RNA sequence: GGACGAUUAGCUCAGCUGGUUCAGAGCGUCUGCCUUACAAGCAGAAUGUCAGCGGUUCGAAUCCGUUAUCGUCCACCA
């Protein structure tokens, strides 16, 4: 068998996708302590982007790691119906393709179309996730709108309703006049809009004068129910309590005093109060028990309360009102004014504050509990700083508006009885039903909440009941995700075993919207928190610090990267980007593909590809030698410690340190450091150092005892590397394992390595590093004189004492092999050969004869430069040491370290000066 | 306006409890190599007022204050 000269991800990935699936490796083993994770469900709005790739790679790293440590691992996948976002996309498509609105085709037809969209995108998302190699248990895939989740939603709603934690009320909401639904605060973005500031006269009802008032929204005048002034404002004090007449509609409204709403210094110091169309005015209305007059229809046009302006909309209405004020002689002035205007994220239209009937969840107690979970430490948020965000948001305890006037979502399980329905009717109809609960609303109408999905219109004899049209906010169902995915409210085996989940991995922008909701719902429904650890990972931005998005055209498709660099490469780079930072920049560039298409990619991913290839080639190099040694087997070739050379002990020390480090980094969610440790171990320690040192031994044609032992050591090291790297790079590790150790257990299931700390030896690592310093000096000479690596050099090391001589002799193989030497000698105070280049090394000096090549002038220049540098360094240390405060104040070890440093610099100076003398 | 974060090599980022990991890594640049695993590679080299200012300290990239710039979130602008 021959291994290919380059790692070919495509073939390998296909093979292992199939193998894992065939062997059902992603399902829980049923053995060991449970470890469970629920995926943050991607929206079915569109395809996955790089942020998802990061999120899911990190989860998979954790899941694969835990699986290998013997935990009974379950990762539940799924997608989110993403109410408004998805409906908006489909409506937009409908309009583009057929010039129809949802009202043209009706609720059922629209919902049907959205399901089609969902099926398409869910399939695409699933394909992307699988392609990424994430080890979710696909047999348990959920969708927030599927029957299992729907049942959980109805049950949760029912319980909250019964407890009085859900209520219906008139509230000012953010109204999207295009989509004709309430939207959440976080679905709004603000844009600076150039507008005007109109000042006009508000006439007193008794005709005795007027009060000047300014507004940016004159069209709301007809909804005014008061005019507010500051109680301490001398200009207006006299008017407080008097009545004003609203222009156009001739209603009388009072002048009220309100210190909260009014800033005396601003504008005219008076504010018209329109409680039904402005949040601050709304609050003022509540404080003063003012009437709230809605002057708007669902589509944003003015209604019958707007008098002569009924039917007008937006700018036209505004212009007409201004014109009207002018005609009445009430307009005083118009100024330009810039303001921040809320726009709907989904429809891009201006948001209208709008008074309407909505459903709410009472937050006070729920929020308290959710805060306690974090303040008590029951839930740990990593990095810690994000806990503040969570707590600050919950602290406000704002009731949660859960109704949306959409068609795509969980329909609110409430039925409205007709006016003539009585309690007796309901008692009779629902006798003995504990899945039905009803109560009488303020308006005298009975509201029936049912866990049963399809309550019939005639369920109450002689009356008609009608289901609520509204659907629930998306976050209502995603808030149930950790337990709904496990089958709650049924007490399933899954729920009993795998709930609560072990860790939640998500990004910071949904800490409040999602994480907080899951916590409070879980506490309410399950009596416990949904997870004990929340890990917040950074957000990926492009090279200019902009968030990636389709509209900006700077998004990177994970599948493009997988195709170009390999999935393991993508995953490795995702992990190495994942520092403690809140944002990570990824410079993006456009690249034309062979088929003519243009993709967004990034050079950053080359690191991952190159790393895969490096590992691949190291194994390819060793393959025939392992075969010769009989190590190509699931059975372990035993090592003989009696034959260990320094480099053997060194690589085993490094391996075990790396096991220790990698394990720690995984436990602490330090993914970038994990990737760094593994990269350096494989590339620097194994490939650049160990393999190069052992090259002569490895390449020997006969299987010497030394070679056999090296193969035993290397197969041990490679097994370690394969296991350690598997969570990050699952495909290549499985492939290498199957190639090098045929018949052995798949890496996905093999045990996570345990560090043998007795093999970690700082002394050996120090000795090795000293040898390496000599090697670097030899290479430095080579570089200076452009001596080809093919040219073998002679080297002489002169050491200061016998002890150093012994140490250097121990490292002879290392120095000879890595330095590319044909001969090497070491002696105390060895003589410098003629025409030698020299280098100071720890404890001595290195001489390399270069007759015919040596350029004395260049050597002199180099030495002078080195001396100068050493002198400057020495001077700074001397200064430090002559400072009595430092010598007395600093710990002795620090002072001694400085003295050693000084001695080293002085030695370098002395040796270089001697070498200089020799050359002149 | 409030909260949080960032500012270190041309780029992307490490640098945790002040002192040998203290000024680092990868990419890029420059020099030389098709050395029998890897040119997706190997060996060298260059590159920094650690954003500015002030303070604490024997000693500051690191701690404190402050200024500037950038980012994110929250609140708000009649």
CSV table of N, CA and C in Angstrom, one decimal, chain A residues 212-331:
chain,number,residue,atom,x,y,z
A,212,UNK,N,-47.4,77.2,23.1
A,212,UNK,CA,-46.6,76.7,22.0
A,212,UNK,C,-46.1,75.3,22.3
A,213,UNK,N,-46.0,74.5,21.3
A,213,UNK,CA,-45.5,73.1,21.5
A,213,UNK,C,-44.9,72.6,20.2
A,214,UNK,N,-43.8,71.8,20.4
A,214,UNK,CA,-43.1,71.3,19.2
A,214,UNK,C,-43.3,69.8,19.1
A,215,UNK,N,-43.2,69.4,17.8
A,215,UNK,CA,-43.3,67.9,17.6
A,215,UNK,C,-42.6,67.5,16.3
A,216,UNK,N,-42.1,66.3,16.3
A,216,UNK,CA,-41.6,65.8,15.0
A,216,UNK,C,-42.6,65.0,14.3
A,217,UNK,N,-43.8,64.7,15.0
A,217,UNK,CA,-44.8,63.9,14.3
A,217,UNK,C,-46.2,64.6,14.4
A,218,UNK,N,-46.4,65.6,13.7
A,218,UNK,CA,-47.6,66.4,13.8
A,218,UNK,C,-48.9,65.5,13.5
A,219,UNK,N,-48.7,64.5,12.7
A,219,UNK,CA,-49.9,63.7,12.4
A,219,UNK,C,-50.5,62.9,13.5
A,220,UNK,N,-49.8,63.0,14.7
A,220,UNK,CA,-50.4,62.3,15.8
A,220,UNK,C,-51.2,63.2,16.7
A,221,UNK,N,-51.3,64.4,16.3
A,221,UNK,CA,-52.1,65.4,17.1
A,221,UNK,C,-53.5,64.9,17.5
A,222,UNK,N,-54.1,64.2,16.5
A,222,UNK,CA,-55.5,63.8,16.8
A,222,UNK,C,-55.5,62.7,17.9
A,223,UNK,N,-54.4,62.2,18.2
A,223,UNK,CA,-54.4,61.2,19.3
A,223,UNK,C,-54.0,61.8,20.6
A,224,UNK,N,-53.7,63.1,20.7
A,224,UNK,CA,-53.3,63.7,21.9
A,224,UNK,C,-54.4,63.6,23.0
A,225,UNK,N,-53.9,63.3,24.2
A,225,UNK,CA,-54.9,63.3,25.3
A,225,UNK,C,-54.5,64.2,26.4
A,226,UNK,N,-53.4,64.9,26.3
A,226,UNK,CA,-52.9,65.9,27.3
A,226,UNK,C,-51.8,66.7,26.7
A,227,UNK,N,-51.5,67.8,27.4
A,227,UNK,CA,-50.2,68.5,27.1
A,227,UNK,C,-49.5,68.6,28.4
A,228,UNK,N,-48.2,68.2,28.3
A,228,UNK,CA,-47.5,68.2,29.6
A,228,UNK,C,-46.5,69.3,29.7
A,229,UNK,N,-46.4,69.9,30.8
A,229,UNK,CA,-45.3,70.9,31.1
A,229,UNK,C,-44.6,70.5,32.4
A,230,UNK,N,-43.5,71.2,32.6
A,230,UNK,CA,-42.8,70.9,33.9
A,230,UNK,C,-43.4,71.6,35.0
A,231,UNK,N,-43.6,70.9,36.2
A,231,UNK,CA,-44.3,71.6,37.3
A,231,UNK,C,-43.6,72.9,37.8
A,232,UNK,N,-42.3,72.9,37.5
A,232,UNK,CA,-41.6,74.1,38.0
A,232,UNK,C,-41.4,75.2,37.0
A,233,UNK,N,-42.0,75.0,35.8
A,233,UNK,CA,-41.8,75.9,34.7
A,233,UNK,C,-42.7,77.2,34.9
A,234,UNK,N,-42.0,78.3,35.2
A,234,UNK,CA,-42.8,79.5,35.5
A,234,UNK,C,-43.6,80.0,34.3
A,235,UNK,N,-43.2,79.6,33.1
A,235,UNK,CA,-43.9,80.1,31.9
A,235,UNK,C,-45.3,79.5,31.8
A,236,UNK,N,-45.3,78.2,32.3
A,236,UNK,CA,-46.6,77.5,32.1
A,236,UNK,C,-47.4,77.1,33.3
A,237,UNK,N,-46.8,77.4,34.5
A,237,UNK,CA,-47.4,77.1,35.8
A,237,UNK,C,-48.9,77.4,35.8
A,238,UNK,N,-49.2,78.6,35.3
A,238,UNK,CA,-50.6,79.1,35.3
A,238,UNK,C,-51.6,78.3,34.5
A,239,UNK,N,-51.0,77.5,33.6
A,239,UNK,CA,-51.9,76.8,32.7
A,239,UNK,C,-52.3,75.4,33.2
A,240,UNK,N,-51.5,74.9,34.2
A,240,UNK,CA,-51.7,73.5,34.6
A,240,UNK,C,-53.2,73.4,35.1
A,241,UNK,N,-53.8,72.3,34.6
A,241,UNK,CA,-55.2,72.1,35.0
A,241,UNK,C,-56.2,72.7,34.0
A,242,UNK,N,-55.7,73.6,33.2
A,242,UNK,CA,-56.6,74.2,32.2
A,242,UNK,C,-56.8,73.2,31.0
A,243,UNK,N,-57.8,73.5,30.2
A,243,UNK,CA,-58.1,72.6,29.1
A,243,UNK,C,-57.7,73.3,27.8
A,244,UNK,N,-57.3,72.4,26.9
A,244,UNK,CA,-56.9,72.8,25.5
A,244,UNK,C,-57.8,72.2,24.5
A,245,UNK,N,-57.9,72.7,23.3
A,245,UNK,CA,-58.7,72.1,22.3
A,245,UNK,C,-57.8,71.5,21.2
A,246,UNK,N,-58.0,70.2,20.9
A,246,UNK,CA,-57.2,69.6,19.9
A,246,UNK,C,-57.7,70.0,18.5
A,247,UNK,N,-56.8,70.6,17.8
A,247,UNK,CA,-57.2,71.0,16.4
A,247,UNK,C,-57.8,69.9,15.6
A,248,UNK,N,-58.6,70.2,14.7
A,248,UNK,CA,-59.2,69.2,13.7
A,248,UNK,C,-60.3,68.3,14.3
A,249,UNK,N,-60.1,67.9,15.6
A,249,UNK,CA,-61.1,67.0,16.1
A,249,UNK,C,-61.9,67.7,17.3
A,250,UNK,N,-61.4,68.8,17.7
A,250,UNK,CA,-62.2,69.6,18.7
A,250,UNK,C,-62.4,68.9,20.0
A,251,UNK,N,-61.5,68.0,20.4
A,251,UNK,CA,-61.6,67.4,21.7
A,251,UNK,C,-60.9,68.3,22.7
A,252,UNK,N,-61.4,68.2,24.0
A,252,UNK,CA,-60.7,68.9,25.0
A,252,UNK,C,-59.7,68.0,25.8
A,253,UNK,N,-58.5,68.6,26.0
A,253,UNK,CA,-57.5,67.8,26.8
A,253,UNK,C,-56.9,68.7,27.8
A,254,UNK,N,-56.5,68.1,28.9
A,254,UNK,CA,-55.9,68.9,30.0
A,254,UNK,C,-54.4,69.2,29.8
A,255,UNK,N,-54.0,70.3,30.5
A,255,UNK,CA,-52.6,70.6,30.6
A,255,UNK,C,-52.2,69.9,31.9
A,256,UNK,N,-51.2,69.0,31.9
A,256,UNK,CA,-50.8,68.3,33.1
A,256,UNK,C,-49.3,68.7,33.4
A,257,UNK,N,-49.0,68.5,34.6
A,257,UNK,CA,-47.6,68.7,35.1
A,257,UNK,C,-46.9,67.3,35.2
A,258,UNK,N,-45.8,67.2,34.5
A,258,UNK,CA,-45.0,65.9,34.6
A,258,UNK,C,-43.5,66.2,34.5
A,259,UNK,N,-42.9,65.9,35.6
A,259,UNK,CA,-41.4,66.2,35.6
A,259,UNK,C,-40.6,65.1,34.9
A,260,UNK,N,-41.2,64.0,34.7
A,260,UNK,CA,-40.4,62.9,34.1
A,260,UNK,C,-40.3,63.1,32.6
A,261,UNK,N,-41.5,63.4,32.0
A,261,UNK,CA,-41.5,63.5,30.6
A,261,UNK,C,-40.9,64.8,30.1
A,262,UNK,N,-41.1,65.8,30.8
A,262,UNK,CA,-40.7,67.1,30.3
A,262,UNK,C,-39.3,67.6,30.8
A,263,UNK,N,-38.5,68.0,29.8
A,263,UNK,CA,-37.3,68.7,30.1
A,263,UNK,C,-37.5,70.2,29.7
A,264,UNK,N,-37.4,71.0,30.8
A,264,UNK,CA,-37.8,72.4,30.6
A,264,UNK,C,-36.9,73.1,29.6
A,265,UNK,N,-35.6,72.6,29.5
A,265,UNK,CA,-34.6,73.3,28.7
A,265,UNK,C,-34.8,72.9,27.2
A,266,UNK,N,-35.5,71.9,26.9
A,266,UNK,CA,-35.6,71.4,25.6
A,266,UNK,C,-36.8,72.0,24.8
A,267,UNK,N,-36.5,72.6,23.6
A,267,UNK,CA,-37.6,73.1,22.8
A,267,UNK,C,-38.5,74.1,23.5
A,268,UNK,N,-39.7,73.9,23.3
A,268,UNK,CA,-40.7,74.9,24.0
A,268,UNK,C,-40.9,74.6,25.4
A,269,UNK,N,-40.4,73.4,25.9
A,269,UNK,CA,-40.7,73.1,27.3
A,269,UNK,C,-42.0,72.5,27.5
A,270,UNK,N,-42.8,72.2,26.4
A,270,UNK,CA,-44.1,71.6,26.5
A,270,UNK,C,-44.1,70.4,25.6
A,271,UNK,N,-44.8,69.4,26.0
A,271,UNK,CA,-44.9,68.2,25.2
A,271,UNK,C,-46.3,67.7,25.0
A,272,UNK,N,-46.7,67.5,23.8
A,272,UNK,CA,-48.0,66.9,23.6
A,272,UNK,C,-47.9,65.4,23.9
A,273,UNK,N,-49.0,64.9,24.5
A,273,UNK,CA,-48.9,63.6,25.0
A,273,UNK,C,-49.9,62.7,24.1
A,274,UNK,N,-49.3,61.7,23.4
A,274,UNK,CA,-50.1,60.8,22.6
A,274,UNK,C,-49.8,59.4,23.0
A,275,UNK,N,-50.6,59.0,24.1
A,275,UNK,CA,-50.2,57.7,24.7
A,275,UNK,C,-50.3,56.5,23.8
A,276,UNK,N,-51.1,56.6,22.8
A,276,UNK,CA,-51.3,55.4,21.9
A,276,UNK,C,-50.2,55.3,20.9
A,277,UNK,N,-49.4,56.3,20.8
A,277,UNK,CA,-48.4,56.3,19.7
A,277,UNK,C,-47.0,56.7,20.0
A,278,UNK,N,-46.6,56.7,21.3
A,278,UNK,CA,-45.3,57.0,21.7
A,278,UNK,C,-45.0,56.3,23.0
A,279,UNK,N,-43.9,55.7,23.2
A,279,UNK,CA,-43.6,55.0,24.4
A,279,UNK,C,-43.5,55.8,25.6
A,280,UNK,N,-42.9,57.0,25.5
A,280,UNK,CA,-42.8,57.9,26.7
A,280,UNK,C,-44.2,58.5,27.1
A,281,UNK,N,-44.9,58.8,26.0
A,281,UNK,CA,-46.3,59.3,26.2
A,281,UNK,C,-47.2,58.3,26.8
A,282,UNK,N,-46.9,57.0,26.4
A,282,UNK,CA,-47.7,55.9,26.9
A,282,UNK,C,-47.5,55.8,28.4
A,283,UNK,N,-46.2,55.9,28.8
A,283,UNK,CA,-45.9,55.8,30.3
A,283,UNK,C,-46.5,57.0,31.0
A,284,UNK,N,-46.5,58.1,30.4
A,284,UNK,CA,-47.1,59.3,31.0
A,284,UNK,C,-48.6,59.1,31.1
A,285,UNK,N,-49.2,58.5,30.1
A,285,UNK,CA,-50.6,58.2,30.1
A,285,UNK,C,-51.0,57.3,31.3
A,286,UNK,N,-50.1,56.3,31.5
A,286,UNK,CA,-50.4,55.5,32.6
A,286,UNK,C,-50.3,56.2,33.9
A,287,UNK,N,-49.3,57.1,34.1
A,287,UNK,CA,-49.1,57.8,35.3
A,287,UNK,C,-50.3,58.7,35.6
A,288,UNK,N,-50.8,59.3,34.6
A,288,UNK,CA,-51.9,60.3,34.8
A,288,UNK,C,-53.3,59.7,34.5
A,289,UNK,N,-53.3,58.4,34.2
A,289,UNK,CA,-54.6,57.8,33.8
A,289,UNK,C,-55.3,58.5,32.7
A,290,UNK,N,-54.6,58.8,31.7
A,290,UNK,CA,-55.1,59.5,30.5
A,290,UNK,C,-55.8,58.5,29.6
A,291,UNK,N,-56.8,58.9,28.8
A,291,UNK,CA,-57.3,58.1,27.8
A,291,UNK,C,-56.2,57.8,26.7
A,292,UNK,N,-56.4,56.7,26.1
A,292,UNK,CA,-55.4,56.4,25.0
A,292,UNK,C,-56.2,56.2,23.7
A,293,UNK,N,-56.0,57.1,22.8
A,293,UNK,CA,-56.7,57.1,21.6
A,293,UNK,C,-55.9,56.6,20.4
A,294,UNK,N,-56.3,55.5,19.9
A,294,UNK,CA,-55.6,55.0,18.7
A,294,UNK,C,-56.1,55.6,17.4
A,295,UNK,N,-55.2,56.2,16.7
A,295,UNK,CA,-55.6,56.9,15.5
A,295,UNK,C,-55.2,56.2,14.2
A,296,UNK,N,-54.7,54.9,14.4
A,296,UNK,CA,-54.1,54.2,13.3
A,296,UNK,C,-54.7,52.9,13.0
A,297,UNK,N,-54.8,52.5,11.8
A,297,UNK,CA,-55.2,51.1,11.4
A,297,UNK,C,-53.9,50.2,11.4
A,298,UNK,N,-54.2,48.9,11.2
A,298,UNK,CA,-53.1,48.0,11.2
A,298,UNK,C,-52.0,48.3,10.1
A,299,UNK,N,-52.5,48.8,9.0
A,299,UNK,CA,-51.6,49.1,7.9
A,299,UNK,C,-50.9,50.4,8.0
A,300,UNK,N,-51.2,51.2,9.1
A,300,UNK,CA,-50.5,52.4,9.2
A,300,UNK,C,-51.3,53.6,8.8
A,301,UNK,N,-52.4,53.4,8.1
A,301,UNK,CA,-53.3,54.5,7.7
A,301,UNK,C,-54.0,55.0,8.9
A,302,UNK,N,-54.4,56.3,8.8
A,302,UNK,CA,-55.2,56.9,9.9
A,302,UNK,C,-56.6,56.4,9.9
A,303,UNK,N,-57.1,56.2,11.1
A,303,UNK,CA,-58.5,55.7,11.2
A,303,UNK,C,-59.5,56.8,11.5
A,304,UNK,N,-60.7,56.4,11.9
A,304,UNK,CA,-61.8,57.3,12.1
A,304,UNK,C,-61.5,58.3,13.2
A,305,UNK,N,-60.6,58.0,14.1
A,305,UNK,CA,-60.3,59.0,15.2
A,305,UNK,C,-59.5,60.1,14.7
A,306,UNK,N,-59.0,60.0,13.4
A,306,UNK,CA,-58.2,61.1,12.9
A,306,UNK,C,-59.0,62.2,12.1
A,307,UNK,N,-60.3,62.0,12.3
A,307,UNK,CA,-61.2,63.1,11.7
A,307,UNK,C,-61.0,63.2,10.2
A,308,UNK,N,-60.7,64.5,9.8
A,308,UNK,CA,-60.6,64.7,8.4
A,308,UNK,C,-59.5,64.0,7.7
A,309,UNK,N,-58.6,63.4,8.4
A,309,UNK,CA,-57.4,62.8,7.8
A,309,UNK,C,-57.5,61.3,7.7
A,310,UNK,N,-58.7,60.8,8.0
A,310,UNK,CA,-58.9,59.4,7.9
A,310,UNK,C,-58.5,58.8,6.6
A,311,UNK,N,-57.8,57.7,6.6
A,311,UNK,CA,-57.5,57.1,5.3
A,311,UNK,C,-56.1,57.5,4.8
A,312,UNK,N,-55.6,58.6,5.3
A,312,UNK,CA,-54.2,59.0,4.9
A,312,UNK,C,-53.2,58.2,5.6
A,313,UNK,N,-52.0,58.2,5.0
A,313,UNK,CA,-50.9,57.4,5.5
A,313,UNK,C,-49.6,58.1,5.4
A,314,UNK,N,-48.7,57.8,6.4
A,314,UNK,CA,-47.3,58.3,6.4
A,314,UNK,C,-47.1,59.7,6.0
A,315,UNK,N,-46.2,59.9,5.1
A,315,UNK,CA,-45.8,61.3,4.7
A,315,UNK,C,-47.0,62.2,4.3
A,316,UNK,N,-47.9,61.5,3.5
A,316,UNK,CA,-49.1,62.3,3.0
A,316,UNK,C,-49.9,62.8,4.2
A,317,UNK,N,-50.1,62.0,5.2
A,317,UNK,CA,-50.9,62.4,6.3
A,317,UNK,C,-50.2,63.5,7.1
A,318,UNK,N,-48.9,63.4,7.2
A,318,UNK,CA,-48.1,64.4,7.9
A,318,UNK,C,-48.2,65.7,7.2
A,319,UNK,N,-48.0,65.7,5.8
A,319,UNK,CA,-48.1,66.9,5.0
A,319,UNK,C,-49.4,67.6,5.2
A,320,UNK,N,-50.5,66.7,5.1
A,320,UNK,CA,-51.8,67.3,5.2
A,320,UNK,C,-52.1,67.9,6.6
A,321,UNK,N,-51.6,67.3,7.6
A,321,UNK,CA,-51.8,67.9,9.0
A,321,UNK,C,-51.1,69.2,9.1
A,322,UNK,N,-49.8,69.2,8.6
A,322,UNK,CA,-49.1,70.5,8.7
A,322,UNK,C,-49.8,71.6,7.9
A,323,UNK,N,-50.2,71.2,6.7
A,323,UNK,CA,-51.0,72.2,5.9
A,323,UNK,C,-52.2,72.6,6.6
A,324,UNK,N,-52.9,71.7,7.3
A,324,UNK,CA,-54.1,72.1,8.1
A,324,UNK,C,-53.8,73.0,9.2
A,325,UNK,N,-52.7,72.8,9.9
A,325,UNK,CA,-52.3,73.7,11.0
A,325,UNK,C,-52.0,75.1,10.4
A,326,UNK,N,-51.3,75.1,9.3
A,326,UNK,CA,-51.0,76.4,8.7
A,326,UNK,C,-52.2,77.1,8.3
A,327,UNK,N,-53.2,76.4,7.7
A,327,UNK,CA,-54.4,77.0,7.3
A,327,UNK,C,-55.2,77.6,8.5
A,328,UNK,N,-55.0,76.9,9.6
A,328,UNK,CA,-55.7,77.4,10.8
A,328,UNK,C,-54.9,78.5,11.5
A,329,UNK,N,-53.8,78.8,11.0
A,329,UNK,CA,-52.9,79.9,11.5
A,329,UNK,C,-52.3,79.4,12.8
A,330,UNK,N,-52.1,78.1,13.0
A,330,UNK,CA,-51.5,77.7,14.3
A,330,UNK,C,-50.0,77.4,14.1
A,331,UNK,N,-49.5,77.3,12.9
A,331,UNK,CA,-48.1,76.9,12.7
A,331,UNK,C,-47.2,78.1,13.1
